[in-house]
PDB file of C-alpha atoms in Angstrom:
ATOM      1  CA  UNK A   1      -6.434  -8.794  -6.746  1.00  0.00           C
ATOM      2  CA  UNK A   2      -8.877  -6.788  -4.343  1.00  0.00           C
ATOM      3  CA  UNK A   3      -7.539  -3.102  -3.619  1.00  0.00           C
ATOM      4  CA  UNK A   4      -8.795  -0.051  -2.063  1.00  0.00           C
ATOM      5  CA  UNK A   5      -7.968   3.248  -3.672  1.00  0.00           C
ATOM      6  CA  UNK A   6      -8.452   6.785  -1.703  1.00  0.00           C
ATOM      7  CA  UNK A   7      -6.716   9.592  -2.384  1.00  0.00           C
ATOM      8  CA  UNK A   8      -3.915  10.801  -0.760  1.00  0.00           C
ATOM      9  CA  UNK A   9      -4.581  13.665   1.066  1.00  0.00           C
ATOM     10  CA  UNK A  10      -7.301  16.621   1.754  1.00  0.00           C
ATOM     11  CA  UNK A  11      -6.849  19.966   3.352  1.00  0.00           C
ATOM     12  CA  UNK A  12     -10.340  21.446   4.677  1.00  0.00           C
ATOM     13  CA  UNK A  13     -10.995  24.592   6.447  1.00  0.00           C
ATOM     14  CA  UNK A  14     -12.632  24.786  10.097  1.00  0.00           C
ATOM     15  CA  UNK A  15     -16.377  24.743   9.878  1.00  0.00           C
ATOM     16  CA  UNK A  16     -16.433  23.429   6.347  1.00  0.00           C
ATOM     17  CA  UNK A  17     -17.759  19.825   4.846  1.00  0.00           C
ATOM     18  CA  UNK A  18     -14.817  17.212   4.566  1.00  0.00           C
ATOM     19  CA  UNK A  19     -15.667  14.524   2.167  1.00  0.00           C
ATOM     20  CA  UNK A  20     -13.127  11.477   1.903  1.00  0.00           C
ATOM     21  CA  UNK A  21     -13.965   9.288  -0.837  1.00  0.00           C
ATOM     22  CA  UNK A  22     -12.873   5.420  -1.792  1.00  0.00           C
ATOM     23  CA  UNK A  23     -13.052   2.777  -4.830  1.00  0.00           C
ATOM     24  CA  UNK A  24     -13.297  -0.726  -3.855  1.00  0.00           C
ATOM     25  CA  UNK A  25     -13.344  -3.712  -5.736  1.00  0.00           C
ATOM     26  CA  UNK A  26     -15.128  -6.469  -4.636  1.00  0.00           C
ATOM     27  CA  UNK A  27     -18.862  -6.481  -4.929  1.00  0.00           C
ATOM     28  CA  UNK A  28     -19.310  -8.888  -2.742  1.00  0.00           C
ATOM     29  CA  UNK A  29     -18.360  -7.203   0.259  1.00  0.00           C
ATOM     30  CA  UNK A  30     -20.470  -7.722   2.992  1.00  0.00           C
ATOM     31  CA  UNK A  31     -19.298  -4.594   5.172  1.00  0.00           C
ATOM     32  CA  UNK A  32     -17.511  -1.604   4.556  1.00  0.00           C
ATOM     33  CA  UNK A  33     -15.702   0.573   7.517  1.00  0.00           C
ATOM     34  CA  UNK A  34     -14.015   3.807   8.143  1.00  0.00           C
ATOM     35  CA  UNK A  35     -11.381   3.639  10.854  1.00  0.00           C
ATOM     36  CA  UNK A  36      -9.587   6.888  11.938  1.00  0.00           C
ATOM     37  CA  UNK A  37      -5.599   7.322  13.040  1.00  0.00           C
ATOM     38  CA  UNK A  38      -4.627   9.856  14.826  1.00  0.00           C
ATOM     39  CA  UNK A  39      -0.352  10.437  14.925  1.00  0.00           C
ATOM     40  CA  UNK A  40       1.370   7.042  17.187  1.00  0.00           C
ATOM     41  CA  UNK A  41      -1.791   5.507  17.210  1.00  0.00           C
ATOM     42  CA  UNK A  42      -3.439   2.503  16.556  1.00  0.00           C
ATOM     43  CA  UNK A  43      -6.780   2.600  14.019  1.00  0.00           C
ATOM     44  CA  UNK A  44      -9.712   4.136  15.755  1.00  0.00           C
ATOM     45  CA  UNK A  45     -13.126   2.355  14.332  1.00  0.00           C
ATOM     46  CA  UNK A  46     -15.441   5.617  13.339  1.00  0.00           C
ATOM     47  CA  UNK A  47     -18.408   4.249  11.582  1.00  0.00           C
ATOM     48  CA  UNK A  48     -19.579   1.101   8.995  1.00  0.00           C
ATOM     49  CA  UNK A  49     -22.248   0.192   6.808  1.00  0.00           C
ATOM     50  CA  UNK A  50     -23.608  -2.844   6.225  1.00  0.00           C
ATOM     51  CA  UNK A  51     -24.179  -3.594   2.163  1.00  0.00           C
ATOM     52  CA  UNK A  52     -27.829  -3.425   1.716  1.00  0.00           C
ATOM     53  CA  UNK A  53     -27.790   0.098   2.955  1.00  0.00           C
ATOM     54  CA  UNK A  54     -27.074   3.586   1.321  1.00  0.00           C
ATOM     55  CA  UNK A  55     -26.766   5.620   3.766  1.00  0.00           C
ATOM     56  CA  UNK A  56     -25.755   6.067   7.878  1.00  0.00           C
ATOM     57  CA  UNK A  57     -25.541   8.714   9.710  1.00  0.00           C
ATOM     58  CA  UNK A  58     -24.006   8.970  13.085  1.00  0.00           C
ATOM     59  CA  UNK A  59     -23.372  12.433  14.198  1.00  0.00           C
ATOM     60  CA  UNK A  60     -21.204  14.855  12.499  1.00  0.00           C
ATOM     61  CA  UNK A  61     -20.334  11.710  10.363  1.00  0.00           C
ATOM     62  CA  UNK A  62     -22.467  10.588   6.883  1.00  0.00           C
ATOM     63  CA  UNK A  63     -21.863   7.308   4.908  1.00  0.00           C
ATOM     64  CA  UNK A  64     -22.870   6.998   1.548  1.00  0.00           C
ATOM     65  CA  UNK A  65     -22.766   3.586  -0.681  1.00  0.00           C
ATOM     66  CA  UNK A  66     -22.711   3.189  -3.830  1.00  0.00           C
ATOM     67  CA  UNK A  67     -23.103  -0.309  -4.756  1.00  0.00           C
ATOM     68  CA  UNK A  68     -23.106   0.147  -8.379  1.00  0.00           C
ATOM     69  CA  UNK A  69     -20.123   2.273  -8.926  1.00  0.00           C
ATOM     70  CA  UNK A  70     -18.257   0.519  -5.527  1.00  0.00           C
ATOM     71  CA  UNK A  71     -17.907   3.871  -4.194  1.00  0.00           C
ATOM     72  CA  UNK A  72     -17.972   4.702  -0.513  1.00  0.00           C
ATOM     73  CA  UNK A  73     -17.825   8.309   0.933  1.00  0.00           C
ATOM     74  CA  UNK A  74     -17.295   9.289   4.291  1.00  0.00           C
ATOM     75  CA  UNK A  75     -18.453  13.419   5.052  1.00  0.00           C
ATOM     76  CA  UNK A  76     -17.952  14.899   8.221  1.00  0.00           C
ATOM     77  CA  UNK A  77     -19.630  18.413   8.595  1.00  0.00           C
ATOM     78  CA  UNK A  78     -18.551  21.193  10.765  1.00  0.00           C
ATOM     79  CA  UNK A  79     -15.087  20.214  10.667  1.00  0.00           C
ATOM     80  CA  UNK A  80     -12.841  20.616  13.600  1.00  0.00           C
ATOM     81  CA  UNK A  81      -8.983  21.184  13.696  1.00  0.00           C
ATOM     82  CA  UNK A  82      -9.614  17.623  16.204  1.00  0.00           C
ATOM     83  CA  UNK A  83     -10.411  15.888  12.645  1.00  0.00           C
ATOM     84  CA  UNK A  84      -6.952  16.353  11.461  1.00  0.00           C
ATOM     85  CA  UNK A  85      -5.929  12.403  11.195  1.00  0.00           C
ATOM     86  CA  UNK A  86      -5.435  10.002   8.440  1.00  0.00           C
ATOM     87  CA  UNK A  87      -9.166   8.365   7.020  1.00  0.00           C
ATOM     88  CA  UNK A  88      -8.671   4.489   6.221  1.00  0.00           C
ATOM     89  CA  UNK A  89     -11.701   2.608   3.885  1.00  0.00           C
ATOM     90  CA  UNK A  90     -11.393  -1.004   4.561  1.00  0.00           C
ATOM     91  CA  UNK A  91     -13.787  -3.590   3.095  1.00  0.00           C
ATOM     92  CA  UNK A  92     -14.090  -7.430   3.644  1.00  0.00           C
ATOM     93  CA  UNK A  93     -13.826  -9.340   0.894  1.00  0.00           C
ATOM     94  CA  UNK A  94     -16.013 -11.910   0.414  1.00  0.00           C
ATOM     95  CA  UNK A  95     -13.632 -14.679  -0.856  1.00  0.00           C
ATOM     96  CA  UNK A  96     -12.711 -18.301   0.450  1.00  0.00           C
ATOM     97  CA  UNK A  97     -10.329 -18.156   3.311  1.00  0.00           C
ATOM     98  CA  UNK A  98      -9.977 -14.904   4.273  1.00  0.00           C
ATOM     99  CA  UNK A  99     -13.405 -14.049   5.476  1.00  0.00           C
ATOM    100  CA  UNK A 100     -13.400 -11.861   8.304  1.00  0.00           C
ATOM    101  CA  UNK A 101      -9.897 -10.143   6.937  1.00  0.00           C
ATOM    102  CA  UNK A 102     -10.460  -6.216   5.889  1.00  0.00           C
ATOM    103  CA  UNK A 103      -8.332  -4.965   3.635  1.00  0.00           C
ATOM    104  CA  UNK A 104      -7.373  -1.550   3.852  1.00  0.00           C
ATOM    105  CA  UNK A 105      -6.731   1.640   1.625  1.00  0.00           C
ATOM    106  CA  UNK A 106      -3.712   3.286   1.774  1.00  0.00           C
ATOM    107  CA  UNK A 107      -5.653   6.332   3.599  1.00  0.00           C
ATOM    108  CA  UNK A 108      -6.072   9.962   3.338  1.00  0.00           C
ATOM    109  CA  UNK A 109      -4.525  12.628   5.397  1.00  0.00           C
ATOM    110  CA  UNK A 110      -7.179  15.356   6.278  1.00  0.00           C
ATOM    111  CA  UNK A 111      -5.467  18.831   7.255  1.00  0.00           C
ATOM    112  CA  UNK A 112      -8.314  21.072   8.727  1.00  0.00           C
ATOM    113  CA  UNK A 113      -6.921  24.613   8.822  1.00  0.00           C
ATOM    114  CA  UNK A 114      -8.038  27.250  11.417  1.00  0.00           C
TER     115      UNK A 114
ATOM    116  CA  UNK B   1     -13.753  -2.694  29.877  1.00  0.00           C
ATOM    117  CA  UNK B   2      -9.632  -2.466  28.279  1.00  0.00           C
ATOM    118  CA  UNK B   3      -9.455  -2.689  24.671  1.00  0.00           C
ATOM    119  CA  UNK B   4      -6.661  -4.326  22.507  1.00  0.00           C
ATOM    120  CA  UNK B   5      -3.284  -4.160  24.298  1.00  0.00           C
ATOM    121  CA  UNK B   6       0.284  -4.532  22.820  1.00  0.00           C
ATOM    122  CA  UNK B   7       3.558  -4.939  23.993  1.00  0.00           C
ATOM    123  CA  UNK B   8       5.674  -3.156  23.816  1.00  0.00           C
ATOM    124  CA  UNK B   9       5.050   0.038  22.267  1.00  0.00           C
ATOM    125  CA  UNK B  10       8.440   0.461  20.813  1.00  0.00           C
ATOM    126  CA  UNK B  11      11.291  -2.161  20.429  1.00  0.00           C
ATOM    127  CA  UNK B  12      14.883  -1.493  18.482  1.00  0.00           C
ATOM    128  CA  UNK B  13      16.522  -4.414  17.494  1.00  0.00           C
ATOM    129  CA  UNK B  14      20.009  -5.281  15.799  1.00  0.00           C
ATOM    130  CA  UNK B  15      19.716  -6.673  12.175  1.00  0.00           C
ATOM    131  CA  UNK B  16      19.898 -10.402  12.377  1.00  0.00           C
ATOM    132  CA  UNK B  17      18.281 -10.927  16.204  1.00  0.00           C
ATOM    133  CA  UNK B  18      14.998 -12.310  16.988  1.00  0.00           C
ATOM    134  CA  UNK B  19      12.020 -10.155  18.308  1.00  0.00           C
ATOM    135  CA  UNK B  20       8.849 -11.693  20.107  1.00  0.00           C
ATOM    136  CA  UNK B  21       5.449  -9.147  19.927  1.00  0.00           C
ATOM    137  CA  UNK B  22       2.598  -9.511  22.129  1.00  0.00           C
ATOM    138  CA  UNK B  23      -1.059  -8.802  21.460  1.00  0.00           C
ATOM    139  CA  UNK B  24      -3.968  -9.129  24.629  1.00  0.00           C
ATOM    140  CA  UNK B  25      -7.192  -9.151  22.611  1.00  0.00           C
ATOM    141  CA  UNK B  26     -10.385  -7.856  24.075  1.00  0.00           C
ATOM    142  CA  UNK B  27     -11.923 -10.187  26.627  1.00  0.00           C
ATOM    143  CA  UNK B  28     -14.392 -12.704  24.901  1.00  0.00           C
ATOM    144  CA  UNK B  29     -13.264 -11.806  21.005  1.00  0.00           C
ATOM    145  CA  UNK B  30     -12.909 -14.784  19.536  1.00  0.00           C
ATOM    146  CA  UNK B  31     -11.008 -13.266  16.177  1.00  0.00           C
ATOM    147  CA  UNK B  32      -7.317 -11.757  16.180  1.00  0.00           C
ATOM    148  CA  UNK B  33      -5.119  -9.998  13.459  1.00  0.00           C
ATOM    149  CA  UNK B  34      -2.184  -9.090  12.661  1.00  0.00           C
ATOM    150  CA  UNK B  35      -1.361  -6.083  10.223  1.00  0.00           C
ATOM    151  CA  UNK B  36       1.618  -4.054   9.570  1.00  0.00           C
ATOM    152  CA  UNK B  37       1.873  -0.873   8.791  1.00  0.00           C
ATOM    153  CA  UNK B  38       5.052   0.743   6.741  1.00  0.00           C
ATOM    154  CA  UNK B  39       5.843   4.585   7.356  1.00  0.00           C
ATOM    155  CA  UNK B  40       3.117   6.297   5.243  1.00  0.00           C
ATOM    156  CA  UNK B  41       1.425   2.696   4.156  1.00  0.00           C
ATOM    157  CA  UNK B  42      -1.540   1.609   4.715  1.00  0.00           C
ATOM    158  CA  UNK B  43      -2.628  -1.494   6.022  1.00  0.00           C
ATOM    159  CA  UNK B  44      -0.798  -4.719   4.893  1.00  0.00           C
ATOM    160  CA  UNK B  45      -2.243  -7.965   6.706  1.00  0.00           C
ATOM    161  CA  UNK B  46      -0.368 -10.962   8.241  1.00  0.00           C
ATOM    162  CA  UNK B  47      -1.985 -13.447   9.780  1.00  0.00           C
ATOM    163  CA  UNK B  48      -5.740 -14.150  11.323  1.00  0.00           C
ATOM    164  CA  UNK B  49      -6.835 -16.350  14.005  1.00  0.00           C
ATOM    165  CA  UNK B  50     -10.209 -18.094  14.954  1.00  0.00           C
ATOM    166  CA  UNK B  51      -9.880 -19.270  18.367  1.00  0.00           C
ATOM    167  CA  UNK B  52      -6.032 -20.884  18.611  1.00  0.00           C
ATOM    168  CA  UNK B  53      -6.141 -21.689  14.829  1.00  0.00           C
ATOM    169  CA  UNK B  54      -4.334 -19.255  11.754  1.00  0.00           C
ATOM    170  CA  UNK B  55      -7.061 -20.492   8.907  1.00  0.00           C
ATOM    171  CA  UNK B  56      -5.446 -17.288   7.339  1.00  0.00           C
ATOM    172  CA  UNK B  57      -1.655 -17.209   7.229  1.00  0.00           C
ATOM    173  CA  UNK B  58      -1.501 -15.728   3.686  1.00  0.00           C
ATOM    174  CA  UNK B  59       0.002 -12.762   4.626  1.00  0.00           C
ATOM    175  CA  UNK B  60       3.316 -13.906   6.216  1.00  0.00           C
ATOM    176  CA  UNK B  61       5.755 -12.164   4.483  1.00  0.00           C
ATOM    177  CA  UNK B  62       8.470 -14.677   4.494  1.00  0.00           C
ATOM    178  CA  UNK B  63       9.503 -17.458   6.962  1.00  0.00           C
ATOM    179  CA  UNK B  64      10.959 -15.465   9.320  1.00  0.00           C
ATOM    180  CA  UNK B  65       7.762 -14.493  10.432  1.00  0.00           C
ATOM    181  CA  UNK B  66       5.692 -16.896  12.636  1.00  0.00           C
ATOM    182  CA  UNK B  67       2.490 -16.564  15.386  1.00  0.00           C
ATOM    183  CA  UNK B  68       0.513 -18.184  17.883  1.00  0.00           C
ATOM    184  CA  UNK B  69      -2.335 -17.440  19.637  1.00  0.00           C
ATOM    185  CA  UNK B  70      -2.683 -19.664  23.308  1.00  0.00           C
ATOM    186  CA  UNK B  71      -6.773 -20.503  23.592  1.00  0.00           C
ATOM    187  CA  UNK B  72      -8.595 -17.295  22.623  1.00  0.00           C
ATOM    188  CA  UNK B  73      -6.375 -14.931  24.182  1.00  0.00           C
ATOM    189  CA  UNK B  74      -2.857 -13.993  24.177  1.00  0.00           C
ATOM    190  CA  UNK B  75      -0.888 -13.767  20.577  1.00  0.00           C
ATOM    191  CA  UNK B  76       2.606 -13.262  20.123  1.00  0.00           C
ATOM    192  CA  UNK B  77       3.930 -12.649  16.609  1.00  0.00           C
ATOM    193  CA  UNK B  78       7.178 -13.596  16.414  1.00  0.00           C
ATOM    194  CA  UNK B  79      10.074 -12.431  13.477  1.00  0.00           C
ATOM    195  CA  UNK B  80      13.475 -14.752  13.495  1.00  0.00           C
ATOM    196  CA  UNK B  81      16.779 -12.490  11.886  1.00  0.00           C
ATOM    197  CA  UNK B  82      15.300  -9.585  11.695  1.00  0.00           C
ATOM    198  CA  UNK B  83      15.873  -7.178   8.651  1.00  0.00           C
ATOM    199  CA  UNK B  84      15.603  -3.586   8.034  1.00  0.00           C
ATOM    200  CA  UNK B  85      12.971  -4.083   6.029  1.00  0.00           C
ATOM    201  CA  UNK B  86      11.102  -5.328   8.779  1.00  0.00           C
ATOM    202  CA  UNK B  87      10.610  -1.850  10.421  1.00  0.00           C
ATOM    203  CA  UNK B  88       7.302  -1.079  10.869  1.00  0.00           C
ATOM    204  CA  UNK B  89       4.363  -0.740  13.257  1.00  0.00           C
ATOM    205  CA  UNK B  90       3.015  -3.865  13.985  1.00  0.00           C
ATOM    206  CA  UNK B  91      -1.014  -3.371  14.558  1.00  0.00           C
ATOM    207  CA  UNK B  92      -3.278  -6.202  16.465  1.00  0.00           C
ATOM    208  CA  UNK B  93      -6.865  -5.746  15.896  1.00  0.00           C
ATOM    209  CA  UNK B  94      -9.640  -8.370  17.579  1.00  0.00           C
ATOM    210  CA  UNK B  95     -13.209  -8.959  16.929  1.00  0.00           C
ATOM    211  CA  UNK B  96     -15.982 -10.921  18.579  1.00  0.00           C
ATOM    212  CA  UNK B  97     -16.876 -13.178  15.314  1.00  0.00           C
ATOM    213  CA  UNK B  98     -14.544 -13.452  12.624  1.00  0.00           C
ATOM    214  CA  UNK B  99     -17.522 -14.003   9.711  1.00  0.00           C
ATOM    215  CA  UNK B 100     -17.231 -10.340   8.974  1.00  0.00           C
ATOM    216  CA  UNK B 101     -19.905  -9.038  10.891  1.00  0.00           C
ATOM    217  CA  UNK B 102     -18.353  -7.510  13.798  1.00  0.00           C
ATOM    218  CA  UNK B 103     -15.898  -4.792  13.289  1.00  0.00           C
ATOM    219  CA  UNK B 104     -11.825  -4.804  14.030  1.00  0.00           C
ATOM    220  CA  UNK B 105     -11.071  -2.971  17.368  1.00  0.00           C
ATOM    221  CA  UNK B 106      -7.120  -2.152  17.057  1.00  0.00           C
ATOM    222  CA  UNK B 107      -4.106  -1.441  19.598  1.00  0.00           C
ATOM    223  CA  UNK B 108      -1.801   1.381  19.905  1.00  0.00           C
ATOM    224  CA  UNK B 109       0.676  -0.970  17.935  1.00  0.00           C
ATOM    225  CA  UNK B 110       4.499  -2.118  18.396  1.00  0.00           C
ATOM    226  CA  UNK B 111       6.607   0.144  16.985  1.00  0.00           C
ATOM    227  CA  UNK B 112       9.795  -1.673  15.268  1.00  0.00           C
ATOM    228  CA  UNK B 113      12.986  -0.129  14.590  1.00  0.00           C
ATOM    229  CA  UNK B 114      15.502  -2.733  12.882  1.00  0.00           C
ATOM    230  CA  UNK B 115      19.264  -0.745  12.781  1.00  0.00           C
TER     231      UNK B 115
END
């Protein structure tokens, strides 16, 4: 079945380069999305990138795809103790039925330390 | 304008009683979802409407668990004898297509606590 792996959790330090990274498994994905939570609330959409692209950058925040290897990383420079959330990959698979349905790692808790 | 509101933001329920959850999409998003969300899960998904109709249901855990969606507005997900394995936050997301090419915009969630 289609699944979304990311680790667990990251711990960063102020200032530094955070980079989240996720496995997914169908190649046919059309879009692939980051979504932030921060504690009691919902899924915040941060950034997504369309399949015929490499690369996005919006900000602070830096998408890279890898097609090939069905790896997606998420970096976010300068990190701020305001980062601290958990990081959810979520792709749409591309199979009959369900189009339009993301599904979702299990999401990694970044920790930025002062 | 608002985004995805739910109601309400916390409910505790008895084992065994019934529990109605409500879901106002953003205006003009024609796609709705349903996803739950176990303490320290990620994202497990329930049910997804185009317009009024579920072509997705696949995700219904049991069936206990029902939904409807009046026109392309309101839902209301609905769980009949509740269990404790039913606690959870309940997450609605909406979209303006639901092809894939617009992305989820999510509530705060419903909160379930089943003692």
């Amino acid at each position: 079945g289609e699944d979304v792996e990311q680790s667990l959790f990251l711990s960063v330090r102020e200032g530094d380069s955070s980079v989240i990274n996720c496995t997914y498994t169908d190649s046919s994905s059309t879009y692939l999305y980051w979504y932030k939570q921060e504690p009691g609330a919902g899924l915040q959409l941060l950034t997504y990138i369309f399949s015929n692209m490499d690369m996005k950058q919006d900000q602070r925040l830096t998408v890279l795809l890898n097609k090939k290897d069905k790896h997606l990383s998420l970096r976010i420079a300068d990190t701020q103790t305001g980062d601290s959330a958990i990081y959810f990959c979520a792709e749409i698979p591309n199979y009959g039925g369900s189009q339009g349905n993301l599904i979702f790692g299990k999401g990694t808790k970044l920790s930025v330390k002062p | 304008g608002a985004g995805v509101s739910q109601s309400p933001s916390n409910k505790v329920t008895e084992k065994g009683k019934d529990v109605e959850l409500r879901c106002d999409p953003i205006s003009g998003h024609t796609a709705l979802y349903w996803y739950r969300q176990r303490l320290g899960q990620g994202l497990e998904f329930l049910i997804y409407f185009q317009g009024n109709s579920a072509p997705d249901k696949s995700g219904l855990p049991s069936d206990r668990f029902s939904a409807e969606r009046t026109g392309e507005s309101v839902s209301t997900l609905t769980i009949q004898r509740t269990q404790q394995e039913d606690s959870a936050v309940y997450l609605c997301a909406s979209s303006l297509g639901g092809q894939g090419n617009s992305p989820l915009h999510f509530g705060n969630g419903t909160r379930l606590t089943v003692t």
